[in-house]
Coordinates of C-alpha atoms in Angstrom, one line a residue:
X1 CA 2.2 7.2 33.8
X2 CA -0.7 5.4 32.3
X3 CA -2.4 8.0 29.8
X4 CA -6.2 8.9 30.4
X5 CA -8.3 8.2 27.0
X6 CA -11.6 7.3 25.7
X7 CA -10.3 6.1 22.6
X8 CA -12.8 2.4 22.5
X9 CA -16.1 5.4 23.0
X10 CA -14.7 6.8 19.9
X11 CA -14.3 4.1 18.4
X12 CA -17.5 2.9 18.8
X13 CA -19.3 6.3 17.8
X14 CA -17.7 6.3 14.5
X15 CA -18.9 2.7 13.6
X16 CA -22.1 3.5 14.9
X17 CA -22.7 6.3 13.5
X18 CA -21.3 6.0 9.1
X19 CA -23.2 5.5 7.0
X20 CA -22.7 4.8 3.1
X21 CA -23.8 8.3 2.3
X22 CA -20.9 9.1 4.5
X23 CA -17.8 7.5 2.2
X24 CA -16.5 10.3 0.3
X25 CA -16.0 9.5 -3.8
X26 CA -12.2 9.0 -3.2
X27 CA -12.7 6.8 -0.6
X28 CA -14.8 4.5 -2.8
X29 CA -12.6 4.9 -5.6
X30 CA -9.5 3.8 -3.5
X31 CA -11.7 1.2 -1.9
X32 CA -12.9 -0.8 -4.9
X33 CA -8.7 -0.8 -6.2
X34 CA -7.9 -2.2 -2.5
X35 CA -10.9 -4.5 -2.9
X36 CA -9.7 -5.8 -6.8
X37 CA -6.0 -6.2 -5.4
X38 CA -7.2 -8.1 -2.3
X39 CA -9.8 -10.5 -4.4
X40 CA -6.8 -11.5 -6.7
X41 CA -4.8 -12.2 -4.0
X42 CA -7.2 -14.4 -2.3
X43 CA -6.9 -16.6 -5.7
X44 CA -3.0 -16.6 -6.0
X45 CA -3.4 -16.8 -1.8
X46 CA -5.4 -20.4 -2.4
X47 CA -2.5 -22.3 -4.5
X48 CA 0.1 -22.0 -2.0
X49 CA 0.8 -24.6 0.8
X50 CA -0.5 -23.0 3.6
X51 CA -3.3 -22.1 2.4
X52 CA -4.0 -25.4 1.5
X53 CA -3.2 -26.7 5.0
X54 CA -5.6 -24.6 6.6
X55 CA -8.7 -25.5 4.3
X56 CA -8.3 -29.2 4.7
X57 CA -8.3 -28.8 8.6
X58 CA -11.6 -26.4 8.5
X59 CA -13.3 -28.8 5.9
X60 CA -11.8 -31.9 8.1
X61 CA -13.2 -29.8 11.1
X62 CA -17.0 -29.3 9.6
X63 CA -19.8 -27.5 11.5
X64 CA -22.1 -24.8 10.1
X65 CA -22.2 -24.2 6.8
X66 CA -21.6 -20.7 6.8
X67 CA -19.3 -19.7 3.9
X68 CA -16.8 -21.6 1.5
X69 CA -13.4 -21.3 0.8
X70 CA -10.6 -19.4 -1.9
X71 CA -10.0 -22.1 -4.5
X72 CA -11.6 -25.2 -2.4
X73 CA -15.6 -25.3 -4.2
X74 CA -19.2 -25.1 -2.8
X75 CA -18.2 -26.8 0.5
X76 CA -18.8 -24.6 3.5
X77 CA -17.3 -23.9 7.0
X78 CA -18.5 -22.3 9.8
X79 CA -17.7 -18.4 9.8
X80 CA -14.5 -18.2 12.0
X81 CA -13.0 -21.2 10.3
X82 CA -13.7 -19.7 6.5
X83 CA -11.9 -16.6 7.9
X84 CA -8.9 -17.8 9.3
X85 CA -8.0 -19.3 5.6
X86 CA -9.4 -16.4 3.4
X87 CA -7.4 -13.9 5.7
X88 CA -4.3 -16.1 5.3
X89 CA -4.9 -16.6 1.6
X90 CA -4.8 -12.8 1.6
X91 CA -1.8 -12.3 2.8
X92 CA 0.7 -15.1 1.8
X93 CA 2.1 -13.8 -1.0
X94 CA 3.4 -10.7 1.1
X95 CA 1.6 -8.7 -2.1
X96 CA -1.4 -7.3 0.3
X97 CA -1.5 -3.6 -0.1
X98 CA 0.2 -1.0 3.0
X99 CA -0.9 1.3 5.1
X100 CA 1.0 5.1 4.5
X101 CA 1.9 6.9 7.7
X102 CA 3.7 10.3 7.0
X103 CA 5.3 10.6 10.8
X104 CA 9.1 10.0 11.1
X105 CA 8.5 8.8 14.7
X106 CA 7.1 5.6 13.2
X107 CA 10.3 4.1 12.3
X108 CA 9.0 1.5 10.0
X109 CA 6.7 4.2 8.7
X110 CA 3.8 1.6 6.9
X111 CA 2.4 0.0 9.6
X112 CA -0.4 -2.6 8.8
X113 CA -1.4 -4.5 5.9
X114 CA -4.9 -2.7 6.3
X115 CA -7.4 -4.7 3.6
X116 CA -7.5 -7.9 4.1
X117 CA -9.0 -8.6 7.3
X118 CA -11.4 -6.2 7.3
X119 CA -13.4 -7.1 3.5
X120 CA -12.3 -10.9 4.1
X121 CA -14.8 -10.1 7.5
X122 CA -17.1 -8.5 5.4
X123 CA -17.3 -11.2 2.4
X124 CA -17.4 -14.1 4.8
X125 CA -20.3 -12.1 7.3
X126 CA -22.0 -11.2 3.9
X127 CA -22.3 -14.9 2.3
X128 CA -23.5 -15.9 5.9
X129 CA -26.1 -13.8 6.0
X130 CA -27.1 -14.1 2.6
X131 CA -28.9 -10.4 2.2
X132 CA -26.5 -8.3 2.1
X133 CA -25.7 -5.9 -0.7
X134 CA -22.4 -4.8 -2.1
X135 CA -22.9 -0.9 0.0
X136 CA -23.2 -3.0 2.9
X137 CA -19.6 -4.7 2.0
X138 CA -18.6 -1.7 1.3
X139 CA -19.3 0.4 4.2
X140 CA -18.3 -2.8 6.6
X141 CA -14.9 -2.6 4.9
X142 CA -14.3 1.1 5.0
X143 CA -15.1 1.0 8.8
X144 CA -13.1 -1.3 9.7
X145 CA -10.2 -0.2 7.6
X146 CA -10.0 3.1 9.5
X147 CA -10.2 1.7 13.0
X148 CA -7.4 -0.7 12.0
X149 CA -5.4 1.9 10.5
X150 CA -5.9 4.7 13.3
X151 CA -5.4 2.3 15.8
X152 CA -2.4 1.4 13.9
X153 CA -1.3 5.2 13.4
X154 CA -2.0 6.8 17.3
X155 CA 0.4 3.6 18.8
X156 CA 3.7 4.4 19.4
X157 CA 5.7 2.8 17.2
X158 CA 7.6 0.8 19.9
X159 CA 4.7 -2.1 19.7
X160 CA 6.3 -2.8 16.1
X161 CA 10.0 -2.9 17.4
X162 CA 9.3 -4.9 20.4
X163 CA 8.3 -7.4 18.0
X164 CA 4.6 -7.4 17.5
X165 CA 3.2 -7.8 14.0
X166 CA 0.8 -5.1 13.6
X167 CA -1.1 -6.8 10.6
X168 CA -2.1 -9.6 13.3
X169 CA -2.7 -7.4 16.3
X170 CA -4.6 -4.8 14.8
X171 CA -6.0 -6.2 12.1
X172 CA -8.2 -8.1 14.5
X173 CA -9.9 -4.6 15.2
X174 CA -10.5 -4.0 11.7
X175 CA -12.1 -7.5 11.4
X176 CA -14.0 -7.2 14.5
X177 CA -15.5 -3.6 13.4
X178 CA -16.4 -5.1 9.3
X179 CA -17.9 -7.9 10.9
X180 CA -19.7 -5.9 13.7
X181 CA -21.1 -3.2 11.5
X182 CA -22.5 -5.8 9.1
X183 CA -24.2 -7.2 11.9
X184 CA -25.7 -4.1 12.7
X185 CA -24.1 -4.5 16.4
X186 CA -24.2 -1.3 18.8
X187 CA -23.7 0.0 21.9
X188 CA -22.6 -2.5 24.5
X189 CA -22.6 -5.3 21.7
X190 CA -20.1 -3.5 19.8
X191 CA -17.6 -2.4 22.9
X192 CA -17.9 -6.3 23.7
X193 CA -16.8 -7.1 20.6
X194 CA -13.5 -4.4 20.7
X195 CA -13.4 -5.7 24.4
X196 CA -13.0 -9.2 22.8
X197 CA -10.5 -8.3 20.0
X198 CA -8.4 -6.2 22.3
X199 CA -7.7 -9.5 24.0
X200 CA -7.5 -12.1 20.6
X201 CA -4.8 -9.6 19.3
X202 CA -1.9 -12.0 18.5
X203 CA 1.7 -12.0 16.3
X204 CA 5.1 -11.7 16.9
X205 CA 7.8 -11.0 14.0
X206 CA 9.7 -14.2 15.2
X207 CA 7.7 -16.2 12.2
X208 CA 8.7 -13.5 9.6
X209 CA 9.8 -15.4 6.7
X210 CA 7.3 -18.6 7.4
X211 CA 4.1 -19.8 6.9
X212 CA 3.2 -18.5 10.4
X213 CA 3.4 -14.9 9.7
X214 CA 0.8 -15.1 7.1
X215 CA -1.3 -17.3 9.6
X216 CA -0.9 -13.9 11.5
X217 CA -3.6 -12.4 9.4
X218 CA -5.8 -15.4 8.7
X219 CA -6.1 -15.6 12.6
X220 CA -6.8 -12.2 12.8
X221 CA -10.1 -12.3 10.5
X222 CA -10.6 -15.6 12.4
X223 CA -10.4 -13.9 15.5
X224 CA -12.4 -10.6 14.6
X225 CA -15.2 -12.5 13.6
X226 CA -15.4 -14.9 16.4
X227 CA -15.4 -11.6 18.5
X228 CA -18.5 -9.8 16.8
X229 CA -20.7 -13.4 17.0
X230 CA -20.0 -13.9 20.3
X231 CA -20.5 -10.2 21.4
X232 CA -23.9 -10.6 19.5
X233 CA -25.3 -13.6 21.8
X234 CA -24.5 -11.1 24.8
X235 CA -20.5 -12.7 25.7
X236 CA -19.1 -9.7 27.7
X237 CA -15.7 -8.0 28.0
X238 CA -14.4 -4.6 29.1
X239 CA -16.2 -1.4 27.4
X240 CA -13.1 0.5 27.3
X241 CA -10.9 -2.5 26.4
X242 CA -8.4 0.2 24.0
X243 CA -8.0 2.5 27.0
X244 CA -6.7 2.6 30.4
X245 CA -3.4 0.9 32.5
X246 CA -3.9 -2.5 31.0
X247 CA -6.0 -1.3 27.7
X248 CA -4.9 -2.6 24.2
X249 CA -2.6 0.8 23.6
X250 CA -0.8 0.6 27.5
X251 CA -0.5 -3.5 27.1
X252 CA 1.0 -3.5 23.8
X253 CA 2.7 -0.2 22.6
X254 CA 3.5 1.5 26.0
X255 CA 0.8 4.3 25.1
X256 CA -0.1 6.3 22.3
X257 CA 0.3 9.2 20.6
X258 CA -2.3 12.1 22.5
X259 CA -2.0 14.7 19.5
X260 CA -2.9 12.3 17.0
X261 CA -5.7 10.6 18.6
X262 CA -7.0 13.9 18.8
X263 CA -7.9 14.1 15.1
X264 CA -10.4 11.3 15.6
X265 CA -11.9 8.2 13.7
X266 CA -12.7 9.9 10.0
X267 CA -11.4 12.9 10.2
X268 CA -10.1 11.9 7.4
X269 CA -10.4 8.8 6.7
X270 CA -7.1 6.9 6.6
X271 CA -8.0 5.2 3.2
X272 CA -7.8 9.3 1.7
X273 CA -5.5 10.7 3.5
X274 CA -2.2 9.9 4.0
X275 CA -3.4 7.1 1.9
X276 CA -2.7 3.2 0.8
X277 CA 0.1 1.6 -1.1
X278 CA -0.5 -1.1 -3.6
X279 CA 2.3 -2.9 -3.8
X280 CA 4.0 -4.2 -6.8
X281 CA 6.4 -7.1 -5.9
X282 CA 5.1 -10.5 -3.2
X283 CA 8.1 -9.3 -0.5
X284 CA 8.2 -7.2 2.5
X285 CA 7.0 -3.2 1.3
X286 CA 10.6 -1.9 2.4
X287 CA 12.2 -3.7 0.0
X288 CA 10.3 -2.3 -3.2
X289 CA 11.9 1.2 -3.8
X290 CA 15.4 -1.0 -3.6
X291 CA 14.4 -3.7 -5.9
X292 CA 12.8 -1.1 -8.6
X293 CA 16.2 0.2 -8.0
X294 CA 18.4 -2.9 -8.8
X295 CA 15.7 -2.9 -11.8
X296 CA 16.7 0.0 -13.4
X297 CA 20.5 -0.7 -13.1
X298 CA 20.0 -3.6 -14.4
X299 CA 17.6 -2.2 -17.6
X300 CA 20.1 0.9 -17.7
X301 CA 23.1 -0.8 -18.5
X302 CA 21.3 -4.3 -19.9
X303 CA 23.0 -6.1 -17.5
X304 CA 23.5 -9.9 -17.2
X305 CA 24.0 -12.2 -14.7
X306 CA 27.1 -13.4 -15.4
X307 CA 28.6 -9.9 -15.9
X308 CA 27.8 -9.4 -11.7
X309 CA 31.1 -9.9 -9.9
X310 CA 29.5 -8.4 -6.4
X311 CA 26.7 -6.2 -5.6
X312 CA 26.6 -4.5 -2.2
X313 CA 23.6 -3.1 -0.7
X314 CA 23.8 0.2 1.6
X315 CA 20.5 1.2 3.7
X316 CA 19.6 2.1 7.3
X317 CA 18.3 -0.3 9.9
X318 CA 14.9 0.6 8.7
X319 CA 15.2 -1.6 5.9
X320 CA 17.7 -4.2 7.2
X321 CA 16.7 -5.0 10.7
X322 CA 13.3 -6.0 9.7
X323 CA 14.5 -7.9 6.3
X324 CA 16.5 -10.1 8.1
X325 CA 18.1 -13.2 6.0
X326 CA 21.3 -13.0 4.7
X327 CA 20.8 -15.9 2.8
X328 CA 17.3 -17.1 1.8
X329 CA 16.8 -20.9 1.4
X330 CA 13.2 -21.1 0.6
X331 CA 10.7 -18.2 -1.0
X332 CA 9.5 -17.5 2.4
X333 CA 12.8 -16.1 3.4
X334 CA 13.3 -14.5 0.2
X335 CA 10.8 -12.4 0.9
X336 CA 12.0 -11.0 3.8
X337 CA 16.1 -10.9 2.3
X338 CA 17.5 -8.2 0.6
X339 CA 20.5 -10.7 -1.3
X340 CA 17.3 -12.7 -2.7
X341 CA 15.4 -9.8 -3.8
X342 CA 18.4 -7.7 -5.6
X343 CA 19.5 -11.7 -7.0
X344 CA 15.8 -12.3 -8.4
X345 CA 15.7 -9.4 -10.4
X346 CA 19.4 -9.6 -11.4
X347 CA 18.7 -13.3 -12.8
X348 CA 14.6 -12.6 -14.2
X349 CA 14.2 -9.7 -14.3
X350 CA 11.3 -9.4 -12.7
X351 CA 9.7 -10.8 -9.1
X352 CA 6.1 -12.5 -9.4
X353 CA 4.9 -14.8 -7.0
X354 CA 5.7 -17.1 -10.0
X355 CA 9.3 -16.6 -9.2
X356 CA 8.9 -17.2 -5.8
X357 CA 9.3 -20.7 -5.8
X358 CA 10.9 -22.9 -3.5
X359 CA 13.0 -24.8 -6.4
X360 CA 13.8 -21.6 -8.1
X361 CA 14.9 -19.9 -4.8
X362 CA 17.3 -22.7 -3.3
X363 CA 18.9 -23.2 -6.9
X364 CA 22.4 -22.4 -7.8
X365 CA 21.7 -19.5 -9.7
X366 CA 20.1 -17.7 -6.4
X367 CA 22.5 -19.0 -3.8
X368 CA 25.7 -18.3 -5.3
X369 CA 24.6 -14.8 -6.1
X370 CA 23.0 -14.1 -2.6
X371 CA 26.1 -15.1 -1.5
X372 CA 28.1 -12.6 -3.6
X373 CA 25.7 -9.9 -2.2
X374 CA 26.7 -7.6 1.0
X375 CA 24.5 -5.9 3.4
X376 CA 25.8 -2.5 4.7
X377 CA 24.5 -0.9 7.3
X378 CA 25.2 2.6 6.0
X379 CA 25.3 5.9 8.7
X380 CA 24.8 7.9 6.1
X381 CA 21.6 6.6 5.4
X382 CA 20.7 6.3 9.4
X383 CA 21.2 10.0 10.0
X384 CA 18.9 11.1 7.5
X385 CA 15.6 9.7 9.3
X386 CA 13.6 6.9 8.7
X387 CA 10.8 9.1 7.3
X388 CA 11.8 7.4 4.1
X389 CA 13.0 4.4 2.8
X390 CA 16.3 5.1 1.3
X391 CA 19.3 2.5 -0.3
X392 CA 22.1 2.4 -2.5
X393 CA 23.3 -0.2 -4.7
X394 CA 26.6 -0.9 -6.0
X395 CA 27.2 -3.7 -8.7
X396 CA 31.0 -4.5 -9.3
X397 CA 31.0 -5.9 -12.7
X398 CA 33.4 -8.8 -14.0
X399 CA 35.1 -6.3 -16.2
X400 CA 35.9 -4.2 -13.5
X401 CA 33.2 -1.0 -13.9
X402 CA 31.2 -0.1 -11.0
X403 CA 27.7 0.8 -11.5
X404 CA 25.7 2.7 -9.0
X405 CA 21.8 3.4 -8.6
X406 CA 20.0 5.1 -5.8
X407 CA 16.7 4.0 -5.0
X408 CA 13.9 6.2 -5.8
X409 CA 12.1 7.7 -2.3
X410 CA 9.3 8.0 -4.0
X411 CA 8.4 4.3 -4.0
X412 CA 6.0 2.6 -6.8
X413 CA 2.6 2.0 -5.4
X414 CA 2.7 4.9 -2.9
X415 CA 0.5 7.6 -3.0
X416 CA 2.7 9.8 -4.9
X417 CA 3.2 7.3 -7.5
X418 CA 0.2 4.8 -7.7
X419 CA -0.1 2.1 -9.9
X420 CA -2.5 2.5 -12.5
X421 CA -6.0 0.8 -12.7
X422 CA -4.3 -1.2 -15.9
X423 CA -1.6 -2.7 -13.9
X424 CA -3.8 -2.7 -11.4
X425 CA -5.8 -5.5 -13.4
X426 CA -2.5 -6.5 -15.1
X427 CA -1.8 -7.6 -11.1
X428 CA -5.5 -9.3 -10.4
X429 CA -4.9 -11.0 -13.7
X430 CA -1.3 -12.5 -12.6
X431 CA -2.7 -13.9 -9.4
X432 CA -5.3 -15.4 -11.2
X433 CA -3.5 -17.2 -13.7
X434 CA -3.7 -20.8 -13.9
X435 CA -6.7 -20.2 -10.9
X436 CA -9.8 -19.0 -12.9
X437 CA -10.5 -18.8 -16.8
X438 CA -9.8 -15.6 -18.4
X439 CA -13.6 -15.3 -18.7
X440 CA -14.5 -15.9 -15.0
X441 CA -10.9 -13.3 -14.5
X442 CA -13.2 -11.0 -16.4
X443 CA -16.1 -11.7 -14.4
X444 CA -15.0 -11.6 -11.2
X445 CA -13.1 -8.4 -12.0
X446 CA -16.5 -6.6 -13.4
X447 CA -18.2 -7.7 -9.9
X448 CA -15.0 -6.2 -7.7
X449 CA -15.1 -2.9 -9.6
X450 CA -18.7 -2.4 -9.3
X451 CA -19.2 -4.0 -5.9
X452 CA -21.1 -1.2 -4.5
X453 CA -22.9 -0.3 -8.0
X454 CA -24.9 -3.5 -8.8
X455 CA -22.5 -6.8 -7.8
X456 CA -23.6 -9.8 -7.4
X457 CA -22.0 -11.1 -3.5
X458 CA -23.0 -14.1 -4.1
X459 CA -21.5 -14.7 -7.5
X460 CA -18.4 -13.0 -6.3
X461 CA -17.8 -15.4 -3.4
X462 CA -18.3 -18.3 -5.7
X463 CA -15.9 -17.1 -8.4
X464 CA -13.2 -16.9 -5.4
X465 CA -13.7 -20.3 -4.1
X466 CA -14.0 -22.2 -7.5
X467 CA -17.7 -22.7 -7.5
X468 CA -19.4 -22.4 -11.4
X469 CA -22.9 -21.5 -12.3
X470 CA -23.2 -24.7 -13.2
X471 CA -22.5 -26.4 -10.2
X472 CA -24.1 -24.0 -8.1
X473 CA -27.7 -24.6 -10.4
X474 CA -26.8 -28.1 -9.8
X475 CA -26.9 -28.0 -6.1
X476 CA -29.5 -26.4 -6.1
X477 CA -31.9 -28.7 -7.7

């Protein structure tokens, strides 16, 4: 039975209607740390292959010159172009932060990586435009982060396990709505341009482990964008394009959930309440509370490589379904393979997108211990929910001890036990290593943190694509 809603009215009402008076002080707060993690990801983002892929086919392409590109100078691209490669830049590290969903029905239970399409929308709409002001980027993000994450909350969770990436399907709403709202769009505009995303939404978890899956999000900016401009010159789709027997929610996730929708678009807003994670390791977000875990067994007992004999892994099919290598050949995989992961911080000690490196990741060190590394589905585990990400490791040592560490449930980044604003920065200044000096690092990070205060768009957007003062006074002469 196809469920009666007016889910794309609502939708529309609430972007319509905020205002920047209307973002609570904890919403800004959490926004500008979503806002400095995704800006230093962008940098890191612009180094890898991919990334650099994409910008040579949108400079190759040309066309309006309607905003640059992470890490590629003062050359510009047309809108839709600029986001496709900011939004993948975003997201290929795997580092982008997590949506928190507190339900037990949602089996995966973080469902969307929920910043990135939304302020790379925002930032790319913005340096188009040239007029807007840091609240305006601010509000446009915020909006667009809550349609993306209630859309993402109210669908029933089977869109995720029949293997739709949520970060590409939805997070073409919360591109579309940034982009909208800075464009001041409204009324049948605005349901065009849901009407539009509703039918642009695109990814399947096939290209997990790739250079596709981060494509995912970069084509989900690209595609929110290109649906607000062409809803502004008047192209038309359905006004209800969420709802109905062949709506977005029927289509794609066989329904929703009718008690949560109930609670409405900002009531609270998603970015409050349940919350974001930040997360602190480039991989997959189920696989943190498990590596932190191999961490401190590892710290505990000052253990060394060569002292590992085995190491087996116990967890639920939360965790192993979706992190699906056995063996990881490239750092793609690895981020998406439990072996890797436990092997990486077993041999470094750590897990930076510095370690995750093609060379480091196929070399002996890392295969021969991924290979001494079992996955165990454990029933244990399974009949306790998937409300929480739980795990178990056991290391069988050379000299026969056994060490054993459960993983904490309360996992590093969460809500309940955030990263600090100093790691925070300790994280922005990572990605930006060997990017940007340490003085524009400083700069750039001064404009994130005080983007809706007295920042400097403009500036901002040239620090992320490489573009000096310098250069810029140059070009202008």
């Amino acid at each position: 039975m196809t469920q009666a809603s007016d889910i794309t009215a609502q939708a529309i009402g609430f972007i319509e209607r905020m205002t920047y008076a209307d973002l609570p002080d904890d919403a800004l707060t959490i926004g500008r740390r979503c806002m400095v993690d995704t800006v230093g990801l962008y940098l890191a983002g612009s180094q890898e292959p991919s990334v650099r892929i994409l910008a040579e086919d949108a400079l190759a392409q040309g066309g309006r010159a309607d905003a640059p590109l992470p890490g590629a100078g003062a050359t510009k691209v047309p809108a839709a172009l600029a986001g496709r490669v900011w939004g993948t830049s975003g997201h290929a590290h795997d580092w982008d932060d997590t949506q928190v969903s507190h339900d037990p029905a949602h089996v995966y239970g973080l469902l969307t990586h929920p910043s990135v399409p939304p302020l790379t929308a925002a930032l790319i709409i913005a340096s188009e435009l040239g007029n807007a002001d840091g609240k305006d980027v601010m509000l446009a993000f915020q909006v667009g982060f809550e349609v993306e994450c209630k859309i993402s909350e109210w669908m029933k969770p089977r869109h995720y396990r029949r293997g739709h990436h949520t970060s590409g399907t939805v997070g073409t709403f919360g591109a579309a709505a940034a982009a909208a709202k800075l464009m001041g769009l409204k009324g049948e505009k605005l349901a065009n341009a849901l009407g539009l995303a509703a039918s642009f939404a695109a990814g399947i978890r096939v290209n997990f482990g790739t250079m596709t899956k981060p494509l995912h999000v970069g084509r989900a900016c690209e595609n929110g964008i290109t649906a607000a401009k062409l809803a502004a010159e008047g192209f038309q789709a359905d006004p209800a394009a969420l709802d109905g027997p062949w709506g977005f929610f029927s289509v794609m996730g066989e329904g929703f959930d009718e008690e949560k929708a109930k609670q409405g678009f900002g009531a609270p807003l998603t970015i409050v309440s349940p919350g974001v994670s930040i997360k602190p390791y480039p991989s997959g977000i189920l696989t943190h509370q498990s590596m932190d875990a191999m961490l401190k067994l590892v710290l505990d007992h000052n253990l060394k490589p060569q002292e590992v004999e085995r190491i087996h892994f116990f967890a639920g099919k939360n965790i192993i379904e979706p992190i699906r290598y056995p063996i990881a050949k490239n750092h793609l995989q690895a981020k998406f393979s439990m072996p890797a992961l436990l092997a990486m911080i077993v041999l470094c000690r750590r897990a930076s997108h510095h370690e995750f490196e093609d060379a480091f990741v196929a070399g002996e060190a890392m295969q021969d211990l991924q290979a001494r590394t079992d996955v165990i589905n454990d029933l244990e585990i399974d009949a306790q929910g998937y409300d929480k990400i739980r795990s178990r490791i056991e290391v069988e040592t050379k000299d026969g001890r056994t060490l054993v560490q459960w993983a904490d449930e309360r996992y590093r980044g969460g809500p309940s036990n955030p990263i600090d604003d100093s790691g925070l920065d300790a994280k922005f200044r990572m990605c930006a290593e060997g990017v940007i000096n340490e003085d524009q690092q400083e700069e750039l990070l001064g404009l994130v943190r005080g983007i809706d205060r007295v920042a400097d768009i403009g500036r901002l957007v040239d620090l992320i694509s490489g573009v000096s003062a310098e250069a810029k006074e140059m070009a202008a002469e």
